[in-house]
Short mmCIF file of N, CA and C in Angstrom, two decimals:
data_model
loop_
_atom_site.label_atom_id
_atom_site.label_comp_id
_atom_site.label_asym_id
_atom_site.label_seq_id
_atom_site.Cartn_x
_atom_site.Cartn_y
_atom_site.Cartn_z
N ALA W 1 8.88 0.98 5.15
CA ALA W 1 8.18 1.80 4.88
C ALA W 1 7.96 2.26 3.56
N ASN W 2 9.50 1.54 3.44
CA ASN W 2 9.33 2.09 0.98
C ASN W 2 8.70 0.82 0.44
N ARG W 3 8.32 -0.39 0.73
CA ARG W 3 7.73 -1.37 0.80
C ARG W 3 6.46 -0.88 0.79
N VAL W 4 6.00 -0.07 1.54
CA VAL W 4 4.33 0.37 1.75
C VAL W 4 3.94 1.41 0.22
N ALA W 5 5.06 2.52 0.57
CA ALA W 5 5.38 3.50 -0.88
C ALA W 5 5.05 3.01 -2.08
N ALA W 6 5.57 2.17 -2.41
CA ALA W 6 5.93 1.68 -3.24
C ALA W 6 4.40 0.23 -3.48
N VAL W 7 4.03 -0.44 -3.21
CA VAL W 7 2.12 -0.93 -3.20
C VAL W 7 1.52 0.88 -2.92
N LEU W 8 1.24 0.92 -2.44
CA LEU W 8 0.48 2.20 -2.49
C LEU W 8 0.67 3.12 -3.72
N SER W 9 1.70 3.56 -4.61
CA SER W 9 2.33 4.25 -5.81
C SER W 9 1.84 3.37 -6.81
N SER W 10 2.10 1.39 -6.99
CA SER W 10 1.36 0.45 -7.82
C SER W 10 0.29 1.04 -8.10
N ARG W 11 -0.33 1.04 -6.54
CA ARG W 11 -1.79 0.95 -6.44
C ARG W 11 -3.02 2.59 -7.22
N ALA W 12 -2.07 2.99 -7.31
CA ALA W 12 -2.73 4.64 -7.58
C ALA W 12 -1.90 4.35 -9.14
N GLN W 13 -1.16 3.70 -10.50
CA GLN W 13 -0.67 4.06 -10.98
C GLN W 13 -2.05 3.07 -11.52
N GLY W 14 -3.38 1.72 -11.13
CA GLY W 14 -4.12 1.41 -11.77
C GLY W 14 -3.12 -0.02 -12.22
N THR W 15 -1.66 -1.08 -11.69
CA THR W 15 -1.25 -1.93 -11.78
C THR W 15 -2.04 -3.02 -11.49
N ARG W 16 -2.61 -3.93 -11.38
CA ARG W 16 -3.06 -5.53 -10.38
C ARG W 16 -1.83 -5.82 -9.79
N LEU W 17 -2.01 -5.73 -8.14
CA LEU W 17 -1.28 -6.92 -7.63
C LEU W 17 -1.70 -8.04 -7.83
N PRO W 18 -0.74 -9.04 -7.59
CA PRO W 18 -1.19 -10.55 -7.06
C PRO W 18 -2.32 -11.36 -6.47
N ALA W 19 -3.40 -11.10 -6.25
CA ALA W 19 -4.57 -11.79 -4.78
C ALA W 19 -4.49 -13.14 -4.60
N MET W 20 -4.60 -13.12 -3.09
CA MET W 20 -4.63 -14.24 -3.03
C MET W 20 -6.27 -14.97 -3.18
N GLY W 21 -6.73 -15.95 -3.60
CA GLY W 21 -8.10 -15.62 -3.38
C GLY W 21 -8.17 -17.12 -2.90
N ILE W 22 -9.52 -18.12 -2.99
CA ILE W 22 -10.05 -18.42 -1.56
C ILE W 22 -9.62 -19.76 -2.87
N SER W 23 -9.13 -21.57 -2.08
CA SER W 23 -9.13 -22.31 -3.19
C SER W 23 -9.92 -23.57 -2.21
N ARG W 24 -10.59 -24.72 -2.85
CA ARG W 24 -11.65 -25.72 -1.87
C ARG W 24 -10.35 -26.73 -2.53
N ASP W 25 -9.40 -26.77 -3.07
CA ASP W 25 -8.16 -27.71 -3.12
C ASP W 25 -7.85 -28.66 -2.20
N SER W 26 -6.84 -30.18 -2.10
CA SER W 26 -6.82 -30.67 -1.25
C SER W 26 -5.42 -30.88 -1.24
N GLN W 27 -4.56 -30.28 -2.01
CA GLN W 27 -3.17 -29.58 -2.53
C GLN W 27 -2.77 -28.98 -1.23
N HIS W 28 -2.82 -28.62 -0.51
CA HIS W 28 -2.47 -27.98 1.25
C HIS W 28 -1.74 -28.67 1.80
N LYS W 29 -3.42 -29.78 1.81
CA LYS W 29 -3.22 -31.23 3.10
C LYS W 29 -2.20 -32.32 2.76
N ARG W 30 -2.24 -32.61 4.07
CA ARG W 30 -0.80 -33.17 3.57
C ARG W 30 -1.70 -35.21 3.93
N ARG W 31 -0.43 -36.65 3.74
CA ARG W 31 -0.48 -37.08 3.64
C ARG W 31 -1.63 -37.68 4.57
N LEU W 32 -1.80 -38.99 5.25
CA LEU W 32 -2.74 -39.71 6.00
C LEU W 32 -1.41 -40.22 6.24
N THR W 33 -0.52 -39.95 6.34
CA THR W 33 0.35 -41.26 6.91
C THR W 33 0.95 -39.94 7.95
N GLY W 34 1.08 -38.65 6.79
CA GLY W 34 1.35 -37.28 7.36
C GLY W 34 2.49 -36.56 6.73
N GLY W 35 2.83 -37.13 5.82
CA GLY W 35 3.85 -37.02 4.98
C GLY W 35 3.13 -35.26 3.73
N LYS W 36 4.04 -34.25 3.56
CA LYS W 36 3.91 -33.83 2.57
C LYS W 36 3.36 -33.83 1.40
N LYS W 37 2.65 -33.42 0.91
CA LYS W 37 2.52 -33.92 -0.77
C LYS W 37 3.26 -32.81 -1.72
N PRO W 38 3.48 -32.79 -2.87
CA PRO W 38 4.48 -32.45 -4.29
C PRO W 38 3.54 -31.38 -4.93
N HIS W 39 3.44 -30.09 -4.76
CA HIS W 39 3.01 -28.81 -4.66
C HIS W 39 3.05 -28.91 -6.45
N HIS W 40 2.65 -29.32 -7.95
CA HIS W 40 3.07 -29.85 -9.00
C HIS W 40 2.05 -29.44 -9.57
N HIS W 41 1.15 -28.35 -9.88
CA HIS W 41 0.29 -26.86 -10.24
C HIS W 41 -0.15 -25.96 -9.26
N LYS W 42 -0.36 -24.99 -10.33
CA LYS W 42 -0.73 -24.04 -9.44
C LYS W 42 -2.25 -23.82 -9.13
N LYS W 43 -3.54 -22.75 -8.61
CA LYS W 43 -4.29 -23.14 -8.50
C LYS W 43 -5.21 -23.16 -9.60
N ARG W 44 -6.53 -23.94 -9.49
CA ARG W 44 -6.97 -24.84 -10.95
C ARG W 44 -8.24 -23.34 -10.69
N LYS W 45 -8.91 -22.77 -11.78
CA LYS W 45 -10.25 -22.41 -11.97
C LYS W 45 -11.27 -23.34 -10.99
N HIS W 46 -11.51 -24.70 -11.61
CA HIS W 46 -12.21 -25.59 -10.56
C HIS W 46 -12.31 -26.08 -9.72
N GLU W 47 -10.80 -25.78 -9.02
CA GLU W 47 -10.56 -25.44 -7.28
C GLU W 47 -11.54 -24.16 -6.60
N MET W 48 -11.83 -23.44 -7.87
CA MET W 48 -11.64 -22.06 -6.61
C MET W 48 -13.21 -22.03 -5.53
N GLY W 49 -13.18 -21.15 -5.07
CA GLY W 49 -14.54 -21.26 -4.34
C GLY W 49 -14.30 -19.66 -3.76
N ARG W 50 -16.20 -19.18 -2.99
CA ARG W 50 -15.83 -17.81 -3.53
C ARG W 50 -16.14 -17.11 -1.86
N GLN W 51 -16.29 -15.69 -1.96
CA GLN W 51 -16.33 -15.36 -0.39
C GLN W 51 -17.85 -16.03 0.66
N MET W 52 -18.26 -15.91 1.63
CA MET W 52 -19.17 -15.83 2.41
C MET W 52 -20.14 -15.50 1.75
N ALA W 53 -21.45 -15.68 1.50
CA ALA W 53 -23.56 -14.25 1.56
C ALA W 53 -23.06 -13.61 2.31
N MET W 54 -22.66 -14.32 4.07
CA MET W 54 -23.39 -13.26 5.26
C MET W 54 -24.39 -12.61 5.08
N THR W 55 -25.69 -13.87 4.61
CA THR W 55 -27.25 -13.04 4.90
C THR W 55 -27.51 -12.34 5.65
N LYS W 56 -28.04 -11.46 5.70
CA LYS W 56 -28.12 -10.56 6.83
C LYS W 56 -30.08 -10.75 6.70
N ILE W 57 -30.97 -10.36 7.84
CA ILE W 57 -32.33 -10.27 7.93
C ILE W 57 -32.46 -9.21 7.47
N GLY W 58 -33.61 -9.08 6.32
CA GLY W 58 -33.58 -7.68 5.64
C GLY W 58 -34.75 -7.46 4.54
N ALA W 59 -35.09 -6.96 4.05
CA ALA W 59 -35.93 -6.40 2.27
C ALA W 59 -35.24 -7.34 1.22
N LYS W 60 -35.53 -8.30 1.19
CA LYS W 60 -35.16 -10.13 -0.03
C LYS W 60 -34.36 -8.78 -1.86
N ARG W 61 -32.43 -9.31 -1.11
CA ARG W 61 -32.11 -8.97 -2.06
C ARG W 61 -31.23 -10.06 -2.53
N ILE W 62 -31.16 -10.41 -3.79
CA ILE W 62 -30.28 -12.03 -4.17
C ILE W 62 -29.57 -11.44 -5.74
N HIS W 63 -28.56 -11.69 -5.38
CA HIS W 63 -27.27 -11.44 -6.13
C HIS W 63 -27.00 -13.02 -7.32
N PRO W 64 -27.13 -12.75 -8.96
CA PRO W 64 -27.07 -14.15 -9.26
C PRO W 64 -25.64 -13.97 -9.28
N VAL W 65 -24.94 -15.61 -9.43
CA VAL W 65 -23.40 -15.63 -9.54
C VAL W 65 -23.46 -16.66 -10.67
N ARG W 66 -22.23 -16.15 -11.53
CA ARG W 66 -22.53 -17.71 -12.93
C ARG W 66 -21.65 -18.44 -12.08
N CYS W 67 -21.64 -19.80 -12.66
CA CYS W 67 -21.11 -20.65 -12.28
C CYS W 67 -20.25 -21.60 -12.94
N ARG W 68 -20.02 -22.95 -13.01
CA ARG W 68 -19.11 -23.66 -14.06
C ARG W 68 -20.10 -23.92 -15.03
N GLY W 69 -20.01 -23.89 -16.98
CA GLY W 69 -21.24 -24.56 -17.46
C GLY W 69 -22.37 -23.75 -17.72
N GLY W 70 -22.10 -22.42 -16.74
CA GLY W 70 -22.25 -21.60 -17.70
C GLY W 70 -23.74 -20.99 -16.00
N ASN W 71 -23.62 -22.09 -15.58
CA ASN W 71 -25.25 -22.49 -15.00
C ASN W 71 -24.99 -20.85 -13.75
N MET W 72 -26.34 -20.67 -12.79
CA MET W 72 -26.81 -19.62 -12.22
C MET W 72 -26.44 -20.24 -10.88
N LYS W 73 -26.31 -19.12 -9.89
CA LYS W 73 -26.96 -19.35 -8.59
C LYS W 73 -27.33 -18.48 -8.37
N PHE W 74 -27.90 -18.47 -6.97
CA PHE W 74 -28.75 -17.12 -6.34
C PHE W 74 -28.07 -16.99 -5.17
N ARG W 75 -27.43 -15.71 -4.89
CA ARG W 75 -26.81 -15.84 -3.61
C ARG W 75 -27.72 -14.56 -2.29
N GLY W 76 -28.37 -15.34 -1.64
CA GLY W 76 -29.39 -13.86 -0.54
C GLY W 76 -28.38 -13.23 0.05
N ILE W 77 -28.18 -12.15 -0.41
CA ILE W 77 -27.37 -10.96 0.53
C ILE W 77 -28.36 -10.71 1.61
N ARG W 78 -29.85 -10.53 1.37
CA ARG W 78 -31.05 -10.33 2.86
C ARG W 78 -31.80 -11.35 1.91
N LEU W 79 -32.55 -11.57 3.96
CA LEU W 79 -33.80 -12.36 3.77
C LEU W 79 -34.52 -11.59 4.66
N ASP W 80 -35.98 -11.70 4.38
CA ASP W 80 -36.72 -11.40 5.40
C ASP W 80 -38.11 -13.20 5.85
N THR W 81 -37.89 -14.10 4.60
CA THR W 81 -38.88 -15.49 4.91
C THR W 81 -38.43 -16.02 4.69
N GLY W 82 -38.62 -17.45 4.85
CA GLY W 82 -38.61 -18.73 4.82
C GLY W 82 -39.58 -19.29 4.48
N ASN W 83 -39.02 -20.86 4.46
CA ASN W 83 -40.17 -21.67 4.50
C ASN W 83 -40.08 -22.82 5.64
N PHE W 84 -40.60 -23.04 6.05
CA PHE W 84 -40.47 -23.67 8.08
C PHE W 84 -41.26 -24.54 8.26
N SER W 85 -40.54 -25.80 8.64
CA SER W 85 -41.60 -27.08 8.69
C SER W 85 -42.19 -27.21 10.15
N TRP W 86 -43.56 -27.53 10.63
CA TRP W 86 -43.90 -27.45 11.65
C TRP W 86 -44.43 -29.46 12.28
N GLY W 87 -43.42 -29.23 12.46
CA GLY W 87 -43.02 -31.28 12.58
C GLY W 87 -44.39 -31.94 13.49
N SER W 88 -44.38 -31.57 14.28
CA SER W 88 -45.60 -32.35 15.26
C SER W 88 -46.87 -31.90 14.53
N GLU W 89 -46.99 -30.96 13.78
CA GLU W 89 -48.07 -30.19 12.75
C GLU W 89 -48.21 -31.50 11.25
N VAL W 90 -47.24 -31.60 10.79
CA VAL W 90 -47.09 -31.61 9.56
C VAL W 90 -47.18 -30.89 8.44
N CYS W 91 -47.38 -29.58 8.78
CA CYS W 91 -47.00 -28.53 7.74
C CYS W 91 -45.99 -27.50 8.03
N THR W 92 -45.56 -27.17 6.46
CA THR W 92 -45.11 -26.20 6.11
C THR W 92 -45.04 -24.80 5.55
N ARG W 93 -44.77 -23.60 6.19
CA ARG W 93 -45.54 -22.31 4.99
C ARG W 93 -44.32 -21.19 5.54
N LYS W 94 -44.31 -20.96 4.43
CA LYS W 94 -43.70 -19.37 4.17
C LYS W 94 -43.62 -18.72 5.59
N THR W 95 -43.26 -18.44 5.93
CA THR W 95 -43.17 -17.38 7.39
C THR W 95 -41.94 -16.27 7.33
N ARG W 96 -42.18 -15.29 7.81
CA ARG W 96 -41.31 -14.51 8.33
C ARG W 96 -40.43 -14.36 8.96
N ILE W 97 -39.17 -14.23 9.16
CA ILE W 97 -37.94 -14.47 10.02
C ILE W 97 -38.15 -13.37 10.80
N LEU W 98 -37.72 -13.58 12.63
CA LEU W 98 -37.68 -12.69 12.70
C LEU W 98 -36.66 -11.48 12.99
N ASP W 99 -35.73 -12.89 13.98
CA ASP W 99 -34.57 -13.01 14.28
C ASP W 99 -33.73 -13.63 14.12
N VAL W 100 -32.62 -13.74 14.77
CA VAL W 100 -31.46 -15.30 15.40
C VAL W 100 -31.22 -14.80 16.20
N VAL W 101 -31.56 -15.81 16.97
CA VAL W 101 -31.84 -16.69 18.32
C VAL W 101 -30.18 -16.87 18.84
N TYR W 102 -29.64 -17.95 18.08
CA TYR W 102 -29.02 -18.64 19.09
C TYR W 102 -28.31 -19.48 17.17
N ASN W 103 -26.57 -19.47 17.81
CA ASN W 103 -26.38 -20.29 16.89
C ASN W 103 -24.87 -20.74 17.48
N ALA W 104 -24.54 -21.94 17.41
CA ALA W 104 -24.41 -23.05 17.59
C ALA W 104 -22.03 -23.04 17.06
N SER W 105 -22.24 -22.80 16.69
CA SER W 105 -20.62 -21.81 15.61
C SER W 105 -20.44 -21.18 16.03
N ASN W 106 -21.39 -19.49 15.87
CA ASN W 106 -20.50 -18.10 16.35
C ASN W 106 -21.35 -17.49 17.00
N ASN W 107 -21.06 -17.50 17.96
CA ASN W 107 -21.84 -16.02 18.77
C ASN W 107 -22.10 -14.95 17.99
N GLU W 108 -20.75 -14.48 16.97
CA GLU W 108 -20.49 -13.16 16.98
C GLU W 108 -21.84 -13.31 15.32
N LEU W 109 -22.00 -14.28 14.51
CA LEU W 109 -22.90 -14.11 13.60
C LEU W 109 -24.31 -14.12 14.43
N VAL W 110 -24.92 -14.12 15.35
CA VAL W 110 -26.41 -14.31 16.40
C VAL W 110 -26.18 -12.60 16.46
N ARG W 111 -24.95 -11.71 17.22
CA ARG W 111 -25.06 -10.70 17.42
C ARG W 111 -25.35 -9.83 16.23
N THR W 112 -24.76 -9.81 14.99
CA THR W 112 -24.81 -9.62 13.43
C THR W 112 -26.13 -10.23 12.72
N LYS W 113 -26.91 -11.18 13.44
CA LYS W 113 -28.53 -10.73 12.77
C LYS W 113 -28.12 -11.41 11.49
N THR W 114 -27.23 -12.72 11.17
CA THR W 114 -26.61 -13.38 10.21
C THR W 114 -26.87 -14.78 9.88
N LEU W 115 -27.71 -15.51 8.78
CA LEU W 115 -28.70 -15.68 8.49
C LEU W 115 -27.59 -17.42 8.16
N VAL W 116 -27.56 -18.07 8.73
CA VAL W 116 -27.32 -20.01 8.49
C VAL W 116 -27.02 -20.64 8.30
N LYS W 117 -26.68 -21.87 7.55
CA LYS W 117 -27.59 -22.94 8.02
C LYS W 117 -27.27 -23.93 9.94
N SER W 118 -28.12 -23.55 9.83
CA SER W 118 -28.61 -24.14 11.19
C SER W 118 -28.38 -23.76 12.51
N ALA W 119 -28.72 -22.55 11.67
CA ALA W 119 -28.63 -21.17 12.98
C ALA W 119 -30.24 -21.87 13.46
N VAL W 120 -30.41 -21.35 14.52
CA VAL W 120 -32.00 -20.83 15.56
C VAL W 120 -32.57 -19.69 15.35
N VAL W 121 -33.93 -19.50 14.47
CA VAL W 121 -34.29 -18.09 14.63
C VAL W 121 -35.90 -18.83 14.96
N GLN W 122 -35.89 -16.99 15.11
CA GLN W 122 -36.84 -16.54 15.63
C GLN W 122 -37.95 -16.39 14.55
N ILE W 123 -39.20 -17.42 13.85
CA ILE W 123 -40.58 -16.79 13.01
C ILE W 123 -41.89 -15.80 13.57
N ASP W 124 -42.48 -15.72 12.47
CA ASP W 124 -43.42 -15.05 12.63
C ASP W 124 -44.74 -16.00 13.23
N ALA W 125 -44.94 -16.35 14.16
CA ALA W 125 -46.37 -16.83 14.42
C ALA W 125 -47.97 -17.67 13.36
N THR W 126 -47.93 -16.84 13.03
CA THR W 126 -49.10 -16.70 12.51
C THR W 126 -49.43 -17.18 11.49
N CYS W 127 -48.26 -18.42 10.84
CA CYS W 127 -48.24 -19.83 10.18
C CYS W 127 -48.37 -21.27 11.10
N GLY W 128 -48.93 -20.69 12.43
CA GLY W 128 -49.12 -21.61 13.04
C GLY W 128 -51.38 -21.45 14.04
N ARG W 129 -51.74 -20.79 13.20
CA ARG W 129 -52.99 -20.07 13.99
C ARG W 129 -53.30 -21.36 13.91
N PRO W 130 -54.75 -21.58 13.72
CA PRO W 130 -55.71 -22.12 14.28
C PRO W 130 -56.68 -22.63 12.94
N ARG W 131 -57.02 -23.73 12.20
CA ARG W 131 -57.65 -23.60 10.99
C ARG W 131 -57.42 -25.16 10.81
N PRO W 132 -58.11 -25.51 10.66
CA PRO W 132 -59.20 -27.09 9.97
C PRO W 132 -57.74 -28.28 8.94
N LEU W 133 -57.82 -28.72 9.88
CA LEU W 133 -56.27 -29.74 9.75
C LEU W 133 -56.57 -30.77 9.43
N PRO W 134 -55.90 -31.58 8.15
CA PRO W 134 -56.83 -32.34 7.63
C PRO W 134 -56.87 -34.25 9.12
N HIS W 135 -56.08 -33.77 9.47
CA HIS W 135 -56.50 -35.18 10.66
C HIS W 135 -57.10 -34.92 11.30
N ALA W 136 -57.84 -33.92 11.62
CA ALA W 136 -58.54 -33.55 12.91
C ALA W 136 -60.32 -33.97 12.55
N PRO W 137 -61.01 -34.25 13.75
CA PRO W 137 -62.29 -35.19 14.21
C PRO W 137 -63.37 -34.74 13.25
N HIS W 138 -63.33 -33.57 13.13
CA HIS W 138 -64.93 -33.49 12.14
C HIS W 138 -64.42 -33.15 10.27
N ALA W 139 -63.19 -33.07 9.71
CA ALA W 139 -62.84 -33.44 8.70
C ALA W 139 -63.72 -34.79 8.63
N PRO W 140 -64.08 -35.15 7.02
CA PRO W 140 -64.25 -35.45 6.12
C PRO W 140 -63.68 -36.94 6.23
N PRO W 141 -63.62 -38.56 5.84
CA PRO W 141 -62.54 -39.70 6.15
C PRO W 141 -62.42 -39.77 5.24
N ARG W 142 -60.73 -39.93 5.19
CA ARG W 142 -60.20 -40.16 3.60
C ARG W 142 -59.20 -41.72 3.33
N TYR W 143 -60.32 -42.38 2.45
CA TYR W 143 -59.57 -42.89 2.05
C TYR W 143 -58.65 -44.17 1.30
N HIS W 144 -58.22 -45.09 1.20
CA HIS W 144 -56.89 -46.03 0.50
C HIS W 144 -57.89 -46.11 -0.61
N ARG W 145 -56.82 -45.69 -0.91
CA ARG W 145 -57.30 -46.54 -2.68
C ARG W 145 -58.23 -48.16 -2.71
N ALA W 146 -56.92 -48.88 -2.18
CA ALA W 146 -58.15 -49.97 -2.13
C ALA W 146 -59.42 -50.40 -1.35
N GLN W 147 -59.07 -49.54 -0.05
CA GLN W 147 -61.22 -49.76 0.81
C GLN W 147 -61.99 -48.43 0.09
N TRP W 148 -61.47 -47.71 -1.50
CA TRP W 148 -62.68 -46.95 -1.49
C TRP W 148 -62.70 -48.61 -3.05
N ARG W 149 -62.24 -48.75 -3.38
CA ARG W 149 -62.59 -49.84 -4.84
C ARG W 149 -63.45 -50.72 -4.25
N ARG W 150 -63.04 -51.01 -2.86
CA ARG W 150 -64.17 -52.63 -2.20
C ARG W 150 -65.11 -51.90 -1.45
N GLY W 151 -65.50 -50.38 -1.44
CA GLY W 151 -66.23 -50.18 -0.68
C GLY W 151 -66.42 -49.93 -0.08
N GLU W 152 -65.68 -50.07 1.47
CA GLU W 152 -65.52 -50.42 3.01
C GLU W 152 -66.26 -48.97 3.75
#
């Protein structure tokens, strides 16, 4: 109880406590043989990791994040559209995301409608509405360059 009071009082005074950082190092891992590696340095800036974006479905909200070398990454906080490919019709369209249907890694991500890589989402079907396709029978024939030169 005394320790908790000390922590609360130090926070009230505005002093910073040492915080655990997210690290992408391999210092904490064991060797292939199972032996422990010696810790010969503390965490380094280039081993730094960041918190997950936990992207939700909603009006577009993107935060810029400064990275190593002054480069910028753009972290999607909320997104409502995406670029989706329809393999059998060989077309890719920007469409609205309606819902997260399935996620193999975690059901919690489905319940909270969190967008992550490999999540199965339901999209707006207007990208699939009928339109003249390049391989449709009524489309004019396309020639290969060599055929065009030969006049076939």
